[in-house]
Backbone as a printed PyTorch tensor [residue, N CA C, xyz], in Angstrom:
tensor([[[ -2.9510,  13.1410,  22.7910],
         [ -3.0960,  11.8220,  22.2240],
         [ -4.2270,  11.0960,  22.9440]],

        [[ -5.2220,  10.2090,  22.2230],
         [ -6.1770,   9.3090,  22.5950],
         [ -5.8590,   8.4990,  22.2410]],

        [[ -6.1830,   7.3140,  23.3910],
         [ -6.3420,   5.8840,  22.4890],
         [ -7.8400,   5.0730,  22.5190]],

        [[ -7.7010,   4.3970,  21.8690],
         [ -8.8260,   3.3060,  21.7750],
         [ -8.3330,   1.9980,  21.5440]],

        [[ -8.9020,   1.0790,  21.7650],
         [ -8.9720,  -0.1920,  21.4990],
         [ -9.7460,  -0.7220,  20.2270]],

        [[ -9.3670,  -1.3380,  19.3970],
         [-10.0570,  -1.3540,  18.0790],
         [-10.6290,  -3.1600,  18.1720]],

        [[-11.5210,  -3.8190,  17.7070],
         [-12.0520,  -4.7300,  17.8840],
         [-11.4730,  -5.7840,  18.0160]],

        [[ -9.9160,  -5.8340,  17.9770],
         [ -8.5880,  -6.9730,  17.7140],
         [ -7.9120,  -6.7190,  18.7310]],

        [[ -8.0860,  -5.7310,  19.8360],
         [ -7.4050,  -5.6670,  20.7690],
         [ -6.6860,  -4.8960,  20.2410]],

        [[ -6.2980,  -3.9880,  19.4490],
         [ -5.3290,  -2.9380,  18.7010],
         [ -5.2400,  -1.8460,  19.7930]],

        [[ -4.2660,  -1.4300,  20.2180],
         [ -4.0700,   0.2880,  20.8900],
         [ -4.2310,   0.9280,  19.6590]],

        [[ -5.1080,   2.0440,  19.4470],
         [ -5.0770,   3.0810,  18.3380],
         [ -5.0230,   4.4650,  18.9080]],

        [[ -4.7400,   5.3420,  18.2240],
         [ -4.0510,   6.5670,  18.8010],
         [ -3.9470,   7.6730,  17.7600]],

        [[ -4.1720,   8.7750,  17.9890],
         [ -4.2640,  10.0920,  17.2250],
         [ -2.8420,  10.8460,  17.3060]],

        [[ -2.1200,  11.2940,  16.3540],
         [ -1.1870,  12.4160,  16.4960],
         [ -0.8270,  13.3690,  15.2490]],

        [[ -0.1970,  13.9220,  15.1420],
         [  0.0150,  15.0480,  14.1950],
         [  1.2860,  14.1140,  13.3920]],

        [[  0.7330,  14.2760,  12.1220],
         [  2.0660,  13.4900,  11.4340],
         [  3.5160,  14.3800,  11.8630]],

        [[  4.4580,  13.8530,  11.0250],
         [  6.0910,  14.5640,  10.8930],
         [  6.7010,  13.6030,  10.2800]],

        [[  7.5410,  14.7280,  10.1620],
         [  8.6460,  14.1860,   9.0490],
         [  9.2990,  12.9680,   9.1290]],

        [[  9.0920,  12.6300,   9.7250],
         [ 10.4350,  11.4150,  10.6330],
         [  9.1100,  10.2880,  10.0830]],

        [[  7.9380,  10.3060,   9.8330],
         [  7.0830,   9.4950,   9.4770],
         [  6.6530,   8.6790,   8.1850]],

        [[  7.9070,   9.5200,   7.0570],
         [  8.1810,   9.1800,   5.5300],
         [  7.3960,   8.0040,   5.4940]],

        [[  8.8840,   6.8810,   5.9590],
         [  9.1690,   5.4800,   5.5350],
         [  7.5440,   5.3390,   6.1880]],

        [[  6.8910,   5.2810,   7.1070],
         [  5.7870,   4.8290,   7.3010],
         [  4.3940,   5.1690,   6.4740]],

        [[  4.4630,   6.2930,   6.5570],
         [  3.7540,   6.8600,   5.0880],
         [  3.8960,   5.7850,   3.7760]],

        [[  4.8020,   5.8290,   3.3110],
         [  5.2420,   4.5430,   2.3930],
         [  4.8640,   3.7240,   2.4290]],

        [[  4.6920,   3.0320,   3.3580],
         [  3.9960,   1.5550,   4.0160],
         [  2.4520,   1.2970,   3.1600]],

        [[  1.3860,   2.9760,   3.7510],
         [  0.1570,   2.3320,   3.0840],
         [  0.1740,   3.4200,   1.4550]],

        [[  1.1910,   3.9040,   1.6620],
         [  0.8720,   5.1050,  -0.1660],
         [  1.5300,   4.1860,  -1.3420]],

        [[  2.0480,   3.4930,  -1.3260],
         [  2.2640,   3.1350,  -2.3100],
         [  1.7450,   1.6310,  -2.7080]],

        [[  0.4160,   1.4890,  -1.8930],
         [ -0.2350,   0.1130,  -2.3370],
         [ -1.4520,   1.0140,  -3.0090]],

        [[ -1.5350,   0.1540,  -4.2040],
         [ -2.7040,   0.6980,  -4.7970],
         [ -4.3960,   0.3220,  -4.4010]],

        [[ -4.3360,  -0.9710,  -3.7670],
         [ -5.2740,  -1.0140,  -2.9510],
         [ -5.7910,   0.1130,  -2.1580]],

        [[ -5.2300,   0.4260,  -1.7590],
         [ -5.7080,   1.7440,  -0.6740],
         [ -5.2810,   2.9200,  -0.7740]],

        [[ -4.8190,   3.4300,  -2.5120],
         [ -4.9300,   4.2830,  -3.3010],
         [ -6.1490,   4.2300,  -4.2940]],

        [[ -6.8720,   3.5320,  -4.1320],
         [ -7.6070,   2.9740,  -4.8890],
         [ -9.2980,   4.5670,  -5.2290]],

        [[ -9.5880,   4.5410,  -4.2200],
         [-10.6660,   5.3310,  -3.8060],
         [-10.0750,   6.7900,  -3.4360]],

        [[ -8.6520,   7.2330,  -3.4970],
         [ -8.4330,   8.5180,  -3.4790],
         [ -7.9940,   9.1560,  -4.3900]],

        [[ -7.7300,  10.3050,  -4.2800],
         [ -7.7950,  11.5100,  -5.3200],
         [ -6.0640,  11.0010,  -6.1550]],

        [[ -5.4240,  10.5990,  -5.5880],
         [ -4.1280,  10.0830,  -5.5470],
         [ -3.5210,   8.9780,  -5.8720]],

        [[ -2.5940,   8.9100,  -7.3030],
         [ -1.7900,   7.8080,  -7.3260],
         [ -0.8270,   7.2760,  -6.6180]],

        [[ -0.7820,   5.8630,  -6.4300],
         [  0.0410,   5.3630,  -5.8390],
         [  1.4500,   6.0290,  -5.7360]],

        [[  2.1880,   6.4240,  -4.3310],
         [  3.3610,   6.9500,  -4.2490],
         [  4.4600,   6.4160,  -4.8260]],

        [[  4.9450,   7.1390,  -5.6670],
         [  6.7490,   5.9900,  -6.4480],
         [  8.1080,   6.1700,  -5.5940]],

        [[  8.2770,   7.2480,  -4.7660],
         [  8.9460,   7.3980,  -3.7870],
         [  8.9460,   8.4550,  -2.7470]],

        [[  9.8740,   8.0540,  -2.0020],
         [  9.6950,   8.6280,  -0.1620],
         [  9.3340,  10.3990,  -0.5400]],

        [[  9.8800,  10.8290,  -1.4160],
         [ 10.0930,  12.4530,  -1.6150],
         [  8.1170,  12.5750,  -1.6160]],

        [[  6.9900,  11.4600,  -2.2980],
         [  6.0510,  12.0080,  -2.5780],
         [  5.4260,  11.9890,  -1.0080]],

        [[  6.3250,  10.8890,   0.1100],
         [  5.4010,  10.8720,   1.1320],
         [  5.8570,  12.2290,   1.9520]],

        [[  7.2320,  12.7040,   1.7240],
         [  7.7610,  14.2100,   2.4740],
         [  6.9110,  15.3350,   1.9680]],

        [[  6.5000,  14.9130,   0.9710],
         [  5.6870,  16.3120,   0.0300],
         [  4.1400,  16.3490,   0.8250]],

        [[  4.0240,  14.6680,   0.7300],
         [  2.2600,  14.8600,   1.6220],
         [  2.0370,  15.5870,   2.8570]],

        [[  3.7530,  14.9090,   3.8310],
         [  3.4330,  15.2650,   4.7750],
         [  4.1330,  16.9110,   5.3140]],

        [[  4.8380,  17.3510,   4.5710],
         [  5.2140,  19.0160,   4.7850],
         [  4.0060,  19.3600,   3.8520]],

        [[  3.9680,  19.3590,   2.8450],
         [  2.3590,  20.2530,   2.3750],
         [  1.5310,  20.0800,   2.6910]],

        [[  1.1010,  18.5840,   3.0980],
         [ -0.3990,  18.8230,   3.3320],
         [ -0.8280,  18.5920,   4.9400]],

        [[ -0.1240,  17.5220,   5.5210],
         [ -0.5770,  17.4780,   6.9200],
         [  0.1950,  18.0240,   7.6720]],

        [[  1.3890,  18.9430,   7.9030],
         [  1.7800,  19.6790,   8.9310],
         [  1.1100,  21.2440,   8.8800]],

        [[  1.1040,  21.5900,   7.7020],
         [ -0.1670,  22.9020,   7.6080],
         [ -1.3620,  23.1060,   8.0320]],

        [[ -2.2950,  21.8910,   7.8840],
         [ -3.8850,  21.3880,   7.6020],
         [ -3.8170,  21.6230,   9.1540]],

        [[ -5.2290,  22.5820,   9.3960],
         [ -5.4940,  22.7730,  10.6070],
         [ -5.9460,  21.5080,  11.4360]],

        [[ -6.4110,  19.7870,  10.6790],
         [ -6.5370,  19.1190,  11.9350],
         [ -6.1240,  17.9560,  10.8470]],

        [[ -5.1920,  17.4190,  10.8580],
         [ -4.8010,  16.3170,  10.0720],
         [ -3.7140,  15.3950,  11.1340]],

        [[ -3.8590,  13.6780,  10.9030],
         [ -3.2440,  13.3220,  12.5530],
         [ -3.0340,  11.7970,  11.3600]],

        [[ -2.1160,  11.1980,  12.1550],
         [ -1.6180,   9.6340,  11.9560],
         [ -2.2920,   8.7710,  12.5900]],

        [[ -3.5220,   7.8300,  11.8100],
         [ -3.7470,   7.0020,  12.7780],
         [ -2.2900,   6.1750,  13.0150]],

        [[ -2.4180,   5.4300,  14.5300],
         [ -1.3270,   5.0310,  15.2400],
         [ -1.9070,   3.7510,  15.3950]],

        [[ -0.8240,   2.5120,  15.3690],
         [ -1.3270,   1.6270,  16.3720],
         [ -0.2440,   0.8610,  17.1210]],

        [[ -0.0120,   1.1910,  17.9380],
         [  1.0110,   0.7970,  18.9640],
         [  1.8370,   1.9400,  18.4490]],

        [[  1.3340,   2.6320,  18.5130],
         [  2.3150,   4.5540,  18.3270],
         [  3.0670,   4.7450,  17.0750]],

        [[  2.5130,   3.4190,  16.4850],
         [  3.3270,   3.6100,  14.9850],
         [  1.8470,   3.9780,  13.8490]],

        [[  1.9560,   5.1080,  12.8200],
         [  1.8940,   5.2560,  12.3100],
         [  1.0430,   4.6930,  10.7990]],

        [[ -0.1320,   4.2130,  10.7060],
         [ -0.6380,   3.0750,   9.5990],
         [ -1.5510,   3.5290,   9.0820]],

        [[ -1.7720,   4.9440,   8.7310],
         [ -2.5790,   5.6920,   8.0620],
         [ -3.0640,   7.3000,   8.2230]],

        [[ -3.8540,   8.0520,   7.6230],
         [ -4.2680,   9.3210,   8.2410],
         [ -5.7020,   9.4730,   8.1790]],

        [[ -5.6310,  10.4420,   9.1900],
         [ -7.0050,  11.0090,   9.0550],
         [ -7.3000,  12.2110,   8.8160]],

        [[ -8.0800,  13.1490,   8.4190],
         [ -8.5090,  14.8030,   8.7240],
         [ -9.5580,  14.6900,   8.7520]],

        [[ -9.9440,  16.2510,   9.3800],
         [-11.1690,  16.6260,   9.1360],
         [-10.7320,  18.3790,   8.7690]],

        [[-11.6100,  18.3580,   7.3350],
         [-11.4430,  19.9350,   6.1290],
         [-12.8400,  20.4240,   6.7270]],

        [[-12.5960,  21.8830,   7.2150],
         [-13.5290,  22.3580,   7.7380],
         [-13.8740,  23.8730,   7.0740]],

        [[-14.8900,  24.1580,   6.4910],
         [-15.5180,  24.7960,   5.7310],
         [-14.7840,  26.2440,   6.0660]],

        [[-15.3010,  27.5010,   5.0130],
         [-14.9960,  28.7170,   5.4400],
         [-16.1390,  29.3290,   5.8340]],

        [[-16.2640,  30.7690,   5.5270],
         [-17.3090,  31.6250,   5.6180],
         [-18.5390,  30.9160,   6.4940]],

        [[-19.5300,  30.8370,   5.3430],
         [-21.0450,  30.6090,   5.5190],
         [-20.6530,  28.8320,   5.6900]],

        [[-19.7710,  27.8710,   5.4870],
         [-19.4210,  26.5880,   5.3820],
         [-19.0710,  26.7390,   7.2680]],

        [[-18.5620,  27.4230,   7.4400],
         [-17.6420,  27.1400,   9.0150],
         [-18.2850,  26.0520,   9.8860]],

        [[-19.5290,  25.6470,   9.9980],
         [-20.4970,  25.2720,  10.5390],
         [-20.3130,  23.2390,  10.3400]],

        [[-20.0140,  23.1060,   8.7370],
         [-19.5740,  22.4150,   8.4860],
         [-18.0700,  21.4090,   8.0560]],

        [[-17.7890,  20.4760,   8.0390],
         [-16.5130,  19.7590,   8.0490],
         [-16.8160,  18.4480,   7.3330]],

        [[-15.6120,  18.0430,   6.5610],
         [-15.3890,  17.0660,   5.7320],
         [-14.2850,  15.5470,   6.4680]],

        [[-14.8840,  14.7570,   6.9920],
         [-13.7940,  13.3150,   7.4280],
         [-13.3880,  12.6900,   6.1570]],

        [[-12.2010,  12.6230,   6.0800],
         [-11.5960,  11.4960,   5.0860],
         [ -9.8850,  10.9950,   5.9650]],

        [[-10.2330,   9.7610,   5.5100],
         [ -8.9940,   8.7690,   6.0640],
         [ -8.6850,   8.0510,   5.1110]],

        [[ -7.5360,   7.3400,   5.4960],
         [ -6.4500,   6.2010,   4.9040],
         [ -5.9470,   4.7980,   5.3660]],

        [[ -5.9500,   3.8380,   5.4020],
         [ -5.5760,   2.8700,   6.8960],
         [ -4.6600,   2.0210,   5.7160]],

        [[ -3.5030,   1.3780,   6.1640],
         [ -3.0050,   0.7460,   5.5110],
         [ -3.4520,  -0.8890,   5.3700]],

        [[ -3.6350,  -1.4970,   4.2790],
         [ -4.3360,  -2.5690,   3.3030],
         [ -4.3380,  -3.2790,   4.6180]],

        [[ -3.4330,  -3.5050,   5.5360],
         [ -3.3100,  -5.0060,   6.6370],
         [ -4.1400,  -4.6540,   7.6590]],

        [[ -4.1590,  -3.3860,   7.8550],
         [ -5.2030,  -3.2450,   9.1500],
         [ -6.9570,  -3.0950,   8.9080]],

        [[ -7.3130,  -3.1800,   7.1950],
         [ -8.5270,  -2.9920,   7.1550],
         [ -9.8650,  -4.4710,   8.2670]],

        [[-10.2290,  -3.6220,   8.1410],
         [-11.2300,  -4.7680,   8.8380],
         [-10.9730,  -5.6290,  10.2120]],

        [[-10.6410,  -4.4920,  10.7020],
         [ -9.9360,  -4.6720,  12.2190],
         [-10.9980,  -4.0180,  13.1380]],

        [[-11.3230,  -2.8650,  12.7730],
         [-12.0570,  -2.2030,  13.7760],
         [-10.8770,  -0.6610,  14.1750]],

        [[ -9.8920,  -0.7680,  13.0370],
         [ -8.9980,   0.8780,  13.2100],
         [ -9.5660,   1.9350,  12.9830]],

        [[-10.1840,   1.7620,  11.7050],
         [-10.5330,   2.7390,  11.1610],
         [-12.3100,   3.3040,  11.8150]],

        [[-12.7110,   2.3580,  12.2710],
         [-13.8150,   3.0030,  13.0210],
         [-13.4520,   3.7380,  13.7650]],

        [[-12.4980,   3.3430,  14.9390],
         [-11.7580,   3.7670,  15.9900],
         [-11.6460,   5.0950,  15.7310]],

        [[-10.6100,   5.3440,  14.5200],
         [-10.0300,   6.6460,  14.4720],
         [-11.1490,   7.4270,  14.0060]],

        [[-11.9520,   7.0180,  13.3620],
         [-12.9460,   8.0300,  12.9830],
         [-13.5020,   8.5740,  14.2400]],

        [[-14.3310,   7.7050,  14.7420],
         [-15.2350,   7.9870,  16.0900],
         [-14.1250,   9.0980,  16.7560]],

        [[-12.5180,   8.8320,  16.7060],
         [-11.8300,  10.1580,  17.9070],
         [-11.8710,  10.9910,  16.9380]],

        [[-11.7790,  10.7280,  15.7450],
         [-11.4870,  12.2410,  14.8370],
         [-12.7090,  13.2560,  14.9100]],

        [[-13.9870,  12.5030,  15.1310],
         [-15.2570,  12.9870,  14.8300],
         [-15.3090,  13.7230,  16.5620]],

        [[-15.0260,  13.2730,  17.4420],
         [-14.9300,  13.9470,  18.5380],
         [-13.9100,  15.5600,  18.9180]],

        [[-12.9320,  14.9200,  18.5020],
         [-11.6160,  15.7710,  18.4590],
         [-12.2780,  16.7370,  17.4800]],

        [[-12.5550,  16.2420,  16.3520],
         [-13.0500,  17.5050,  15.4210],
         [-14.1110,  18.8750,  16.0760]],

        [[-15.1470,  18.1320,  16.5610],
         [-15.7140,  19.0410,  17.5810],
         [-15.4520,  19.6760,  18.6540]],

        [[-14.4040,  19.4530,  19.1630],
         [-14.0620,  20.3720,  19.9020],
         [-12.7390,  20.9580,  19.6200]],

        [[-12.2650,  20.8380,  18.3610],
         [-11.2610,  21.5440,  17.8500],
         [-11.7460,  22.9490,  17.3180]],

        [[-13.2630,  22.8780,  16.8910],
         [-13.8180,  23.7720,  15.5260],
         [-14.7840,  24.0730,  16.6000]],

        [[-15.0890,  25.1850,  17.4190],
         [-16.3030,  25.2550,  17.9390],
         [-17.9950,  25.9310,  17.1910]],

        [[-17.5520,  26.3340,  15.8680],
         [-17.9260,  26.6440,  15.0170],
         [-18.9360,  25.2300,  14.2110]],

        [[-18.3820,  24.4270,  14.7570],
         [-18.5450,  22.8780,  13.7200],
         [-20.0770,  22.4390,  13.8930]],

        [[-20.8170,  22.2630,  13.2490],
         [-21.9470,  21.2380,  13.5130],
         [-22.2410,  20.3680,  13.1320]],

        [[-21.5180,  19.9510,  11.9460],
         [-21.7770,  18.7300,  10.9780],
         [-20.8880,  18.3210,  10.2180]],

        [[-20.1620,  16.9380,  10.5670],
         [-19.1530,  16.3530,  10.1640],
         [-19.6680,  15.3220,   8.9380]],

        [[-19.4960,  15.5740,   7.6860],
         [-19.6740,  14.7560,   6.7190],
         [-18.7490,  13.8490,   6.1680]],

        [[-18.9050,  12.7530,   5.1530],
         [-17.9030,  12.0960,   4.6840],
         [-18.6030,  11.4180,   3.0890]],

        [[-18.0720,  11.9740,   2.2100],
         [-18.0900,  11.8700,   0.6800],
         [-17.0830,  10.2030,   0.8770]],

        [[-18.3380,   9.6680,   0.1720],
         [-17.4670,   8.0160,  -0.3460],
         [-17.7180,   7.6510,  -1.3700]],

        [[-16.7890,   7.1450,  -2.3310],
         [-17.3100,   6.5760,  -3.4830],
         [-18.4830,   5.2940,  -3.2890]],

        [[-19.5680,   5.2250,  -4.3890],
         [-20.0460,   4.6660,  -4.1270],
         [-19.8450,   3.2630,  -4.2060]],

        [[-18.7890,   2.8340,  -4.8150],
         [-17.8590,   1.0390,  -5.2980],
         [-17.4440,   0.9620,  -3.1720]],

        [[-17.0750,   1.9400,  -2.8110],
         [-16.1580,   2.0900,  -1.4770],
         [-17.3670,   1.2740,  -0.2840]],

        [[-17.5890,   0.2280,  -0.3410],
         [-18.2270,  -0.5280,   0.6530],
         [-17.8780,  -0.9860,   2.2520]],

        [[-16.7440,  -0.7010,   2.5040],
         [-15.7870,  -0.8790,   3.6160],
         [-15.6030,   0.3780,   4.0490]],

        [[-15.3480,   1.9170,   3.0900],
         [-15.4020,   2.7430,   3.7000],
         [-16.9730,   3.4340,   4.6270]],

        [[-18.1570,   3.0580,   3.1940],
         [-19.3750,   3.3300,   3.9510],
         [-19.8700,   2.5560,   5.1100]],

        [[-19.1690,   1.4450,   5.1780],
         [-19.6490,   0.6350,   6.6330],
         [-18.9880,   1.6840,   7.9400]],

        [[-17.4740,   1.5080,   7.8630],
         [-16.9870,   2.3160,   9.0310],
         [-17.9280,   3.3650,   9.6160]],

        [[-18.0860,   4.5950,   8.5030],
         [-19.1150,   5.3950,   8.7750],
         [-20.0070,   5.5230,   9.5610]],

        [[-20.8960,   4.1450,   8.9280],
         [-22.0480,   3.9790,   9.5120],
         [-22.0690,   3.2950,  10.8520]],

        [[-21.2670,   2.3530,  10.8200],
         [-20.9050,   2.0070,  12.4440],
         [-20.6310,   3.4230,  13.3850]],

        [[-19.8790,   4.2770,  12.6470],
         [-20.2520,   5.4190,  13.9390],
         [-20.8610,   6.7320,  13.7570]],

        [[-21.9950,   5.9000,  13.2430],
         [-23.2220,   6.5060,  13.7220],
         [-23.5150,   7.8160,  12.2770]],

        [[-22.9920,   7.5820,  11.2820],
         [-23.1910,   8.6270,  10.3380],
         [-24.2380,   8.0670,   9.2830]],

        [[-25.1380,   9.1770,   8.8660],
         [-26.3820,   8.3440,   8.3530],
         [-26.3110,   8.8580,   6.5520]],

        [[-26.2970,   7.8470,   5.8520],
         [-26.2000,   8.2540,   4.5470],
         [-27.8480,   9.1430,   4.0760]],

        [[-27.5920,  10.1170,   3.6300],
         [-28.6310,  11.0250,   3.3100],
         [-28.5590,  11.1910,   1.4870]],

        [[-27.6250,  10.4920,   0.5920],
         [-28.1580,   9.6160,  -0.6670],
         [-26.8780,   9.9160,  -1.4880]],

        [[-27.3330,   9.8340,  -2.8530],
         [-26.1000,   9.5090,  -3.8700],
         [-26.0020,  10.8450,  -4.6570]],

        [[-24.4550,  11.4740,  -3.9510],
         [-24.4350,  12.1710,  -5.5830],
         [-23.8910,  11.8650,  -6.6160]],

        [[-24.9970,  12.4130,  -7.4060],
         [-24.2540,  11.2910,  -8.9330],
         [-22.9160,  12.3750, -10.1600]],

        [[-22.4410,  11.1540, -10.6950],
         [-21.3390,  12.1540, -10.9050],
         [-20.9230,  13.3040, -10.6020]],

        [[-20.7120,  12.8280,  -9.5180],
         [-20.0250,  14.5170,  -8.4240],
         [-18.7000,  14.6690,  -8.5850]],

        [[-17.4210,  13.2790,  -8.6830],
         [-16.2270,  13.6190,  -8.5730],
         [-15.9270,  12.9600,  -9.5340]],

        [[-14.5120,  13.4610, -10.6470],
         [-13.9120,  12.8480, -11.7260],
         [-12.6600,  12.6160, -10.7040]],

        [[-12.3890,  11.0270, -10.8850],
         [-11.5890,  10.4060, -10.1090],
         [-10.3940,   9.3290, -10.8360]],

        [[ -9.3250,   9.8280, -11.4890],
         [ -8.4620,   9.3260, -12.0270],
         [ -8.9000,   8.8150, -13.6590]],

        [[ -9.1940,   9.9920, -13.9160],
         [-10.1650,   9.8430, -15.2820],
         [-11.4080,   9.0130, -15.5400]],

        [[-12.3110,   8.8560, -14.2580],
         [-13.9030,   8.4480, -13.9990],
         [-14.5850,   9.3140, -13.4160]],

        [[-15.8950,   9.5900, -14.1330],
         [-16.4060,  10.2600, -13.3800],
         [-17.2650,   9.0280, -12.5930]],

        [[-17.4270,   9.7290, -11.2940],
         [-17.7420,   8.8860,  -9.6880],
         [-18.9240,   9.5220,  -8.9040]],

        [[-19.9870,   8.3520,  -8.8550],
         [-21.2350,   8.5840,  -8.1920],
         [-20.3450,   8.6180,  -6.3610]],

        [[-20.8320,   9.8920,  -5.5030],
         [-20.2410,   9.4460,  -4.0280],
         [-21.3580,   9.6590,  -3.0790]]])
């Protein structure tokens, strides 16, 4: 576990989700605000946050809870390529609607982007696909230190839109 301090004086902190983390999961999945920009509709109940978190983040070779005060208020990963990809890795996160614009989600990025590198020694380049409407997500980014290199245009069909990212 790491922590950081996020611009509000926040303790923030990295860990491996679990089960016991449902009801908190819940907290930011079922606001559509901050379902808004993912692949994913808003959660209708706890079973969809047990499903996220036994299928997708207790498997996923680096997937973690951002924390703040050891509780739980969003996720992060980093999807790291195969074969001829190994080299490369994908950041995407979640922060729940109350903590945006705090200085969390920089936080967790900047440890994820660290942690990621020395999780993957294989890794050289940590990217992050944002929609282009996603103005709060491309700031975080760029505050640590990731440089937009341009637009792809209709790259992702996103809840029946197709989406410049």
């Amino acid at each position: 576990m790491e922590a950081e301090d996020g611009e509000e004086g926040f303790t923030i902190s990295l860990r491996p989700l679990e089960l016991t983390d449902a009801d908190d999961v819940m907290g930011w999945a079922t606001d559509a605000r901050v379902a808004r920009f993912c692949r994913w509709e808003p959660y209708a109940s706890r079973d969809d946050a047990v499903a996220f978190i036994r299928d997708f983040a207790i498997p996923h070779s680096w997937c973690q809870a951002i924390c703040v005060a050891g509780r739980p208020v969003g996720s992060i990963s980093v999807e790291v390529g195969e074969g001829s990809s190994a080299c490369r890795g994908e950041i995407g996160y979640v922060l729940a609607h109350q903590y945006w614009g705090k200085g969390i989600a920089t936080a967790a990025v900047r440890m994820a982007v660290q942690q990621g590198f020395a999780a993957f020694p294989a890794l050289r380049r940590i990217e992050g696909l944002v929609d282009s409407e996603n103005f709060g997500s491309q700031r975080v980014l760029e505050k640590c230190g990731f440089i937009r290199e341009g637009v792809l245009r209709k790259y992702m069909l996103l809840k029946g839109q197709v989406r410049d990212m």
